[in-house]
């Protein structure tokens, strides 16, 4: 009995196959950098047509006055973020705005300033959901930024009792801007809601 074994064809070892991950050199391919250089303006125009900017870079004077009246002055980039978020929330009627930035860029200050702008538009109470270790930082920053603000810290074993007492006072109109700072972990520790079915 004879067994025949055939070997696989040899792979040529030319310089063309040395690097399997080398980019193709056909005339139909572009690098990403070349693509963006070539078509970037058209892509940006198309993106702006599909998703027009909400904020055009021209702040509303009434909101400028609110920011000017804060005890802590914002950097111009922070003020632009406040104006853009206010435009989105107030004028566009969106329910949320996301402010993303590196640590130390002033996201807390931007949030507080935005709450002050919203207060001037008629929103009297602001709920802040914060990591537990930042609750008192929020309180301190609010008091250092907004003149006459009332800050309620709801972050301890008596949080639910405080919430029940505050619920009784909700019918009382706010005579100054009020902030309720709640450690987000407390939200899952219990509640006083009743189920809609039994």
mmCIF file of C-alpha atoms in Angstrom:
data_model
loop_
_atom_site.group_PDB
_atom_site.id
_atom_site.type_symbol
_atom_site.label_atom_id
_atom_site.label_comp_id
_atom_site.label_asym_id
_atom_site.label_seq_id
_atom_site.Cartn_x
_atom_site.Cartn_y
_atom_site.Cartn_z
ATOM 1 C CA UNK A 1 0.000 0.000 0.000
ATOM 2 C CA UNK A 2 1.341 3.362 -1.034
ATOM 3 C CA UNK A 3 0.336 6.668 0.532
ATOM 4 C CA UNK A 4 0.769 9.807 -1.490
ATOM 5 C CA UNK A 5 1.129 13.075 0.341
ATOM 6 C CA UNK A 6 0.889 16.271 -1.621
ATOM 7 C CA UNK A 7 2.497 19.359 -0.243
ATOM 8 C CA UNK A 8 0.723 22.699 -0.234
ATOM 9 C CA UNK A 9 1.970 25.062 -2.882
ATOM 10 C CA UNK A 10 4.805 27.223 -1.731
ATOM 11 C CA UNK A 11 3.977 30.814 -0.849
ATOM 12 C CA UNK A 12 6.077 33.205 -2.878
ATOM 13 C CA UNK A 13 8.384 35.270 -0.736
ATOM 14 C CA UNK A 14 8.416 38.423 -2.759
ATOM 15 C CA UNK A 15 8.410 41.811 -1.100
ATOM 16 C CA UNK A 16 4.717 42.187 -2.040
ATOM 17 C CA UNK A 17 3.634 39.559 0.507
ATOM 18 C CA UNK A 18 6.080 40.337 3.305
ATOM 19 C CA UNK A 19 3.615 42.638 5.085
ATOM 20 C CA UNK A 20 0.073 41.286 5.056
ATOM 21 C CA UNK A 21 -1.226 44.433 6.752
ATOM 22 C CA UNK A 22 0.318 46.923 4.363
ATOM 23 C CA UNK A 23 -2.274 49.214 2.776
ATOM 24 C CA UNK A 24 -3.388 48.436 -0.718
ATOM 25 C CA UNK A 25 -1.934 50.660 -3.318
ATOM 26 C CA UNK A 26 -4.775 50.584 -5.812
ATOM 27 C CA UNK A 27 -5.976 53.877 -7.182
ATOM 28 C CA UNK A 28 -9.378 53.411 -5.499
ATOM 29 C CA UNK A 29 -8.212 53.544 -1.890
ATOM 30 C CA UNK A 30 -7.484 56.566 0.304
ATOM 31 C CA UNK A 31 -6.041 56.876 3.750
ATOM 32 C CA UNK A 32 -8.391 58.318 6.355
ATOM 33 C CA UNK A 33 -6.333 61.495 6.491
ATOM 34 C CA UNK A 34 -6.528 61.903 2.704
ATOM 35 C CA UNK A 35 -10.279 61.187 2.802
ATOM 36 C CA UNK A 36 -10.905 63.855 5.446
ATOM 37 C CA UNK A 37 -8.680 66.320 3.607
ATOM 38 C CA UNK A 38 -10.525 65.646 0.363
ATOM 39 C CA UNK A 39 -14.122 65.462 1.608
ATOM 40 C CA UNK A 40 -14.060 67.055 5.090
ATOM 41 C CA UNK A 41 -15.836 70.282 4.152
ATOM 42 C CA UNK A 42 -18.650 68.444 2.375
ATOM 43 C CA UNK A 43 -19.018 66.025 5.301
ATOM 44 C CA UNK A 44 -19.240 68.904 7.777
ATOM 45 C CA UNK A 45 -21.815 70.711 5.634
ATOM 46 C CA UNK A 46 -23.885 67.535 5.370
ATOM 47 C CA UNK A 47 -23.667 66.966 9.120
ATOM 48 C CA UNK A 48 -24.765 70.547 9.847
ATOM 49 C CA UNK A 49 -27.715 70.220 7.446
ATOM 50 C CA UNK A 50 -28.821 66.950 9.065
ATOM 51 C CA UNK A 51 -28.215 68.177 12.634
ATOM 52 C CA UNK A 52 -28.272 71.957 12.752
ATOM 53 C CA UNK A 53 -26.543 73.456 15.800
ATOM 54 C CA UNK A 54 -28.924 74.516 18.561
ATOM 55 C CA UNK A 55 -26.696 77.327 19.818
ATOM 56 C CA UNK A 56 -25.253 79.745 17.296
ATOM 57 C CA UNK A 57 -22.650 81.252 19.613
ATOM 58 C CA UNK A 58 -24.645 84.412 20.307
ATOM 59 C CA UNK A 59 -25.735 84.405 23.976
ATOM 60 C CA UNK A 60 -29.100 85.777 25.007
ATOM 61 C CA UNK A 61 -28.636 89.011 27.000
ATOM 62 C CA UNK A 62 -30.947 87.936 29.849
ATOM 63 C CA UNK A 63 -28.838 84.821 30.396
ATOM 64 C CA UNK A 64 -25.647 86.853 30.211
ATOM 65 C CA UNK A 65 -26.984 88.996 33.062
ATOM 66 C CA UNK A 66 -27.668 85.908 35.184
ATOM 67 C CA UNK A 67 -24.113 84.651 34.677
ATOM 68 C CA UNK A 68 -22.714 88.112 35.407
ATOM 69 C CA UNK A 69 -24.649 88.131 38.702
ATOM 70 C CA UNK A 70 -23.093 84.921 40.012
ATOM 71 C CA UNK A 71 -20.653 85.188 42.908
ATOM 72 C CA UNK A 72 -18.176 82.994 41.024
ATOM 73 C CA UNK A 73 -17.336 84.118 37.507
ATOM 74 C CA UNK A 74 -17.170 81.511 34.762
ATOM 75 C CA UNK A 75 -14.445 81.128 32.164
ATOM 76 C CA UNK A 76 -15.643 81.987 28.666
ATOM 77 C CA UNK A 77 -15.664 78.316 27.571
ATOM 78 C CA UNK A 78 -17.792 77.420 30.614
ATOM 79 C CA UNK A 79 -20.214 80.258 29.854
ATOM 80 C CA UNK A 80 -20.569 79.037 26.263
ATOM 81 C CA UNK A 81 -21.484 75.565 27.537
ATOM 82 C CA UNK A 82 -24.098 77.071 29.876
ATOM 83 C CA UNK A 83 -25.616 79.078 27.009
ATOM 84 C CA UNK A 84 -25.683 76.039 24.704
ATOM 85 C CA UNK A 85 -27.274 73.790 27.337
ATOM 86 C CA UNK A 86 -29.823 76.492 28.251
ATOM 87 C CA UNK A 87 -30.746 76.871 24.592
ATOM 88 C CA UNK A 88 -31.264 73.113 24.349
ATOM 89 C CA UNK A 89 -33.312 72.786 27.544
ATOM 90 C CA UNK A 90 -35.341 75.990 27.473
ATOM 91 C CA UNK A 91 -35.788 76.932 23.836
ATOM 92 C CA UNK A 92 -35.690 73.487 22.237
ATOM 93 C CA UNK A 93 -37.697 71.838 25.027
ATOM 94 C CA UNK A 94 -35.301 68.935 25.467
ATOM 95 C CA UNK A 95 -35.454 67.105 28.787
ATOM 96 C CA UNK A 96 -31.717 66.599 29.246
ATOM 97 C CA UNK A 97 -28.339 67.976 28.275
ATOM 98 C CA UNK A 98 -25.041 66.175 28.716
ATOM 99 C CA UNK A 99 -21.939 68.069 29.789
ATOM 100 C CA UNK A 100 -18.834 65.946 29.364
ATOM 101 C CA UNK A 101 -15.335 67.036 30.298
ATOM 102 C CA UNK A 102 -12.130 66.078 31.988
ATOM 103 C CA UNK A 103 -11.750 66.307 35.756
ATOM 104 C CA UNK A 104 -11.141 69.899 36.789
ATOM 105 C CA UNK A 105 -12.786 71.570 33.804
ATOM 106 C CA UNK A 106 -15.638 72.968 35.891
ATOM 107 C CA UNK A 107 -18.569 70.661 35.162
ATOM 108 C CA UNK A 108 -19.979 71.280 38.650
ATOM 109 C CA UNK A 109 -19.725 75.042 38.176
ATOM 110 C CA UNK A 110 -21.351 74.762 34.742
ATOM 111 C CA UNK A 111 -24.218 72.746 36.238
ATOM 112 C CA UNK A 112 -24.758 75.280 39.010
ATOM 113 C CA UNK A 113 -24.646 78.203 36.582
ATOM 114 C CA UNK A 114 -27.111 76.422 34.305
ATOM 115 C CA UNK A 115 -29.425 75.922 37.294
ATOM 116 C CA UNK A 116 -29.198 79.673 37.967
ATOM 117 C CA UNK A 117 -30.185 80.403 34.360
ATOM 118 C CA UNK A 118 -33.074 77.943 34.643
ATOM 119 C CA UNK A 119 -34.123 79.626 37.893
ATOM 120 C CA UNK A 120 -34.332 82.963 36.075
ATOM 121 C CA UNK A 121 -36.586 81.238 33.523
ATOM 122 C CA UNK A 122 -38.986 80.074 36.252
ATOM 123 C CA UNK A 123 -37.544 76.777 37.459
ATOM 124 C CA UNK A 124 -37.310 77.325 41.221
ATOM 125 C CA UNK A 125 -36.008 73.999 42.469
ATOM 126 C CA UNK A 126 -33.034 71.956 41.284
ATOM 127 C CA UNK A 127 -32.391 68.314 42.117
ATOM 128 C CA UNK A 128 -28.729 67.281 41.999
ATOM 129 C CA UNK A 129 -27.943 63.558 41.931
ATOM 130 C CA UNK A 130 -24.352 63.176 42.997
ATOM 131 C CA UNK A 131 -21.909 60.450 43.966
ATOM 132 C CA UNK A 132 -22.038 60.262 47.782
ATOM 133 C CA UNK A 133 -18.483 61.530 48.254
ATOM 134 C CA UNK A 134 -19.258 64.712 46.281
ATOM 135 C CA UNK A 135 -22.516 65.725 48.001
ATOM 136 C CA UNK A 136 -20.895 68.252 50.323
ATOM 137 C CA UNK A 137 -18.671 69.538 47.525
ATOM 138 C CA UNK A 138 -21.845 70.357 45.587
ATOM 139 C CA UNK A 139 -23.280 72.123 48.633
ATOM 140 C CA UNK A 140 -20.127 74.193 49.105
ATOM 141 C CA UNK A 141 -19.879 75.058 45.391
ATOM 142 C CA UNK A 142 -23.544 76.091 45.220
ATOM 143 C CA UNK A 143 -23.214 78.389 48.234
ATOM 144 C CA UNK A 144 -20.017 79.900 46.771
ATOM 145 C CA UNK A 145 -21.660 80.504 43.386
ATOM 146 C CA UNK A 146 -25.346 81.424 43.811
ATOM 147 C CA UNK A 147 -26.221 84.287 46.148
ATOM 148 C CA UNK A 148 -29.040 83.476 48.573
ATOM 149 C CA UNK A 149 -29.392 79.847 47.494
ATOM 150 C CA UNK A 150 -30.953 77.345 49.872
ATOM 151 C CA UNK A 151 -29.268 73.949 49.773
ATOM 152 C CA UNK A 152 -30.823 70.801 51.197
ATOM 153 C CA UNK A 153 -28.412 67.876 51.558
ATOM 154 C CA UNK A 154 -30.177 64.530 51.431
ATOM 155 C CA UNK A 155 -27.373 62.076 52.071
ATOM 156 C CA UNK A 156 -27.587 60.098 55.259
ATOM 157 C CA UNK A 157 -29.603 57.573 57.202
ATOM 158 C CA UNK A 158 -32.330 60.177 57.772
ATOM 159 C CA UNK A 159 -32.714 60.955 54.058
ATOM 160 C CA UNK A 160 -36.144 59.390 53.769
ATOM 161 C CA UNK A 161 -37.459 61.302 56.786
ATOM 162 C CA UNK A 162 -36.127 64.542 55.273
ATOM 163 C CA UNK A 163 -37.780 63.729 51.966
ATOM 164 C CA UNK A 164 -41.132 63.111 53.654
ATOM 165 C CA UNK A 165 -40.882 66.459 55.483
ATOM 166 C CA UNK A 166 -39.893 68.221 52.266
ATOM 167 C CA UNK A 167 -42.800 66.612 50.429
ATOM 168 C CA UNK A 168 -45.147 68.265 52.944
ATOM 169 C CA UNK A 169 -43.542 71.638 52.170
ATOM 170 C CA UNK A 170 -43.715 71.314 48.380
ATOM 171 C CA UNK A 171 -46.874 73.382 48.297
ATOM 172 C CA UNK A 172 -44.923 76.277 49.767
ATOM 173 C CA UNK A 173 -43.666 78.570 47.009
ATOM 174 C CA UNK A 174 -39.908 79.024 46.884
ATOM 175 C CA UNK A 175 -38.812 82.598 47.591
ATOM 176 C CA UNK A 176 -35.215 81.918 46.528
ATOM 177 C CA UNK A 177 -33.427 79.335 44.460
ATOM 178 C CA UNK A 178 -33.452 75.932 46.128
ATOM 179 C CA UNK A 179 -31.126 72.997 45.505
ATOM 180 C CA UNK A 180 -31.715 69.454 46.722
ATOM 181 C CA UNK A 181 -28.479 67.463 46.662
ATOM 182 C CA UNK A 182 -29.079 63.736 46.870
ATOM 183 C CA UNK A 183 -26.396 61.076 47.030
ATOM 184 C CA UNK A 184 -27.312 58.710 44.241
ATOM 185 C CA UNK A 185 -26.749 55.630 46.426
ATOM 186 C CA UNK A 186 -29.593 56.793 48.700
ATOM 187 C CA UNK A 187 -32.040 56.509 45.828
ATOM 188 C CA UNK A 188 -31.926 52.730 46.018
ATOM 189 C CA UNK A 189 -32.147 52.364 49.809
ATOM 190 C CA UNK A 190 -35.921 52.592 49.979
ATOM 191 C CA UNK A 191 -38.864 54.750 49.084
ATOM 192 C CA UNK A 192 -42.322 55.720 50.214
ATOM 193 C CA UNK A 193 -44.188 55.078 47.014
ATOM 194 C CA UNK A 194 -47.178 52.814 46.860
ATOM 195 C CA UNK A 195 -47.584 50.271 44.070
ATOM 196 C CA UNK A 196 -50.303 51.017 41.534
ATOM 197 C CA UNK A 197 -51.674 47.503 41.883
ATOM 198 C CA UNK A 198 -51.995 45.068 44.779
#
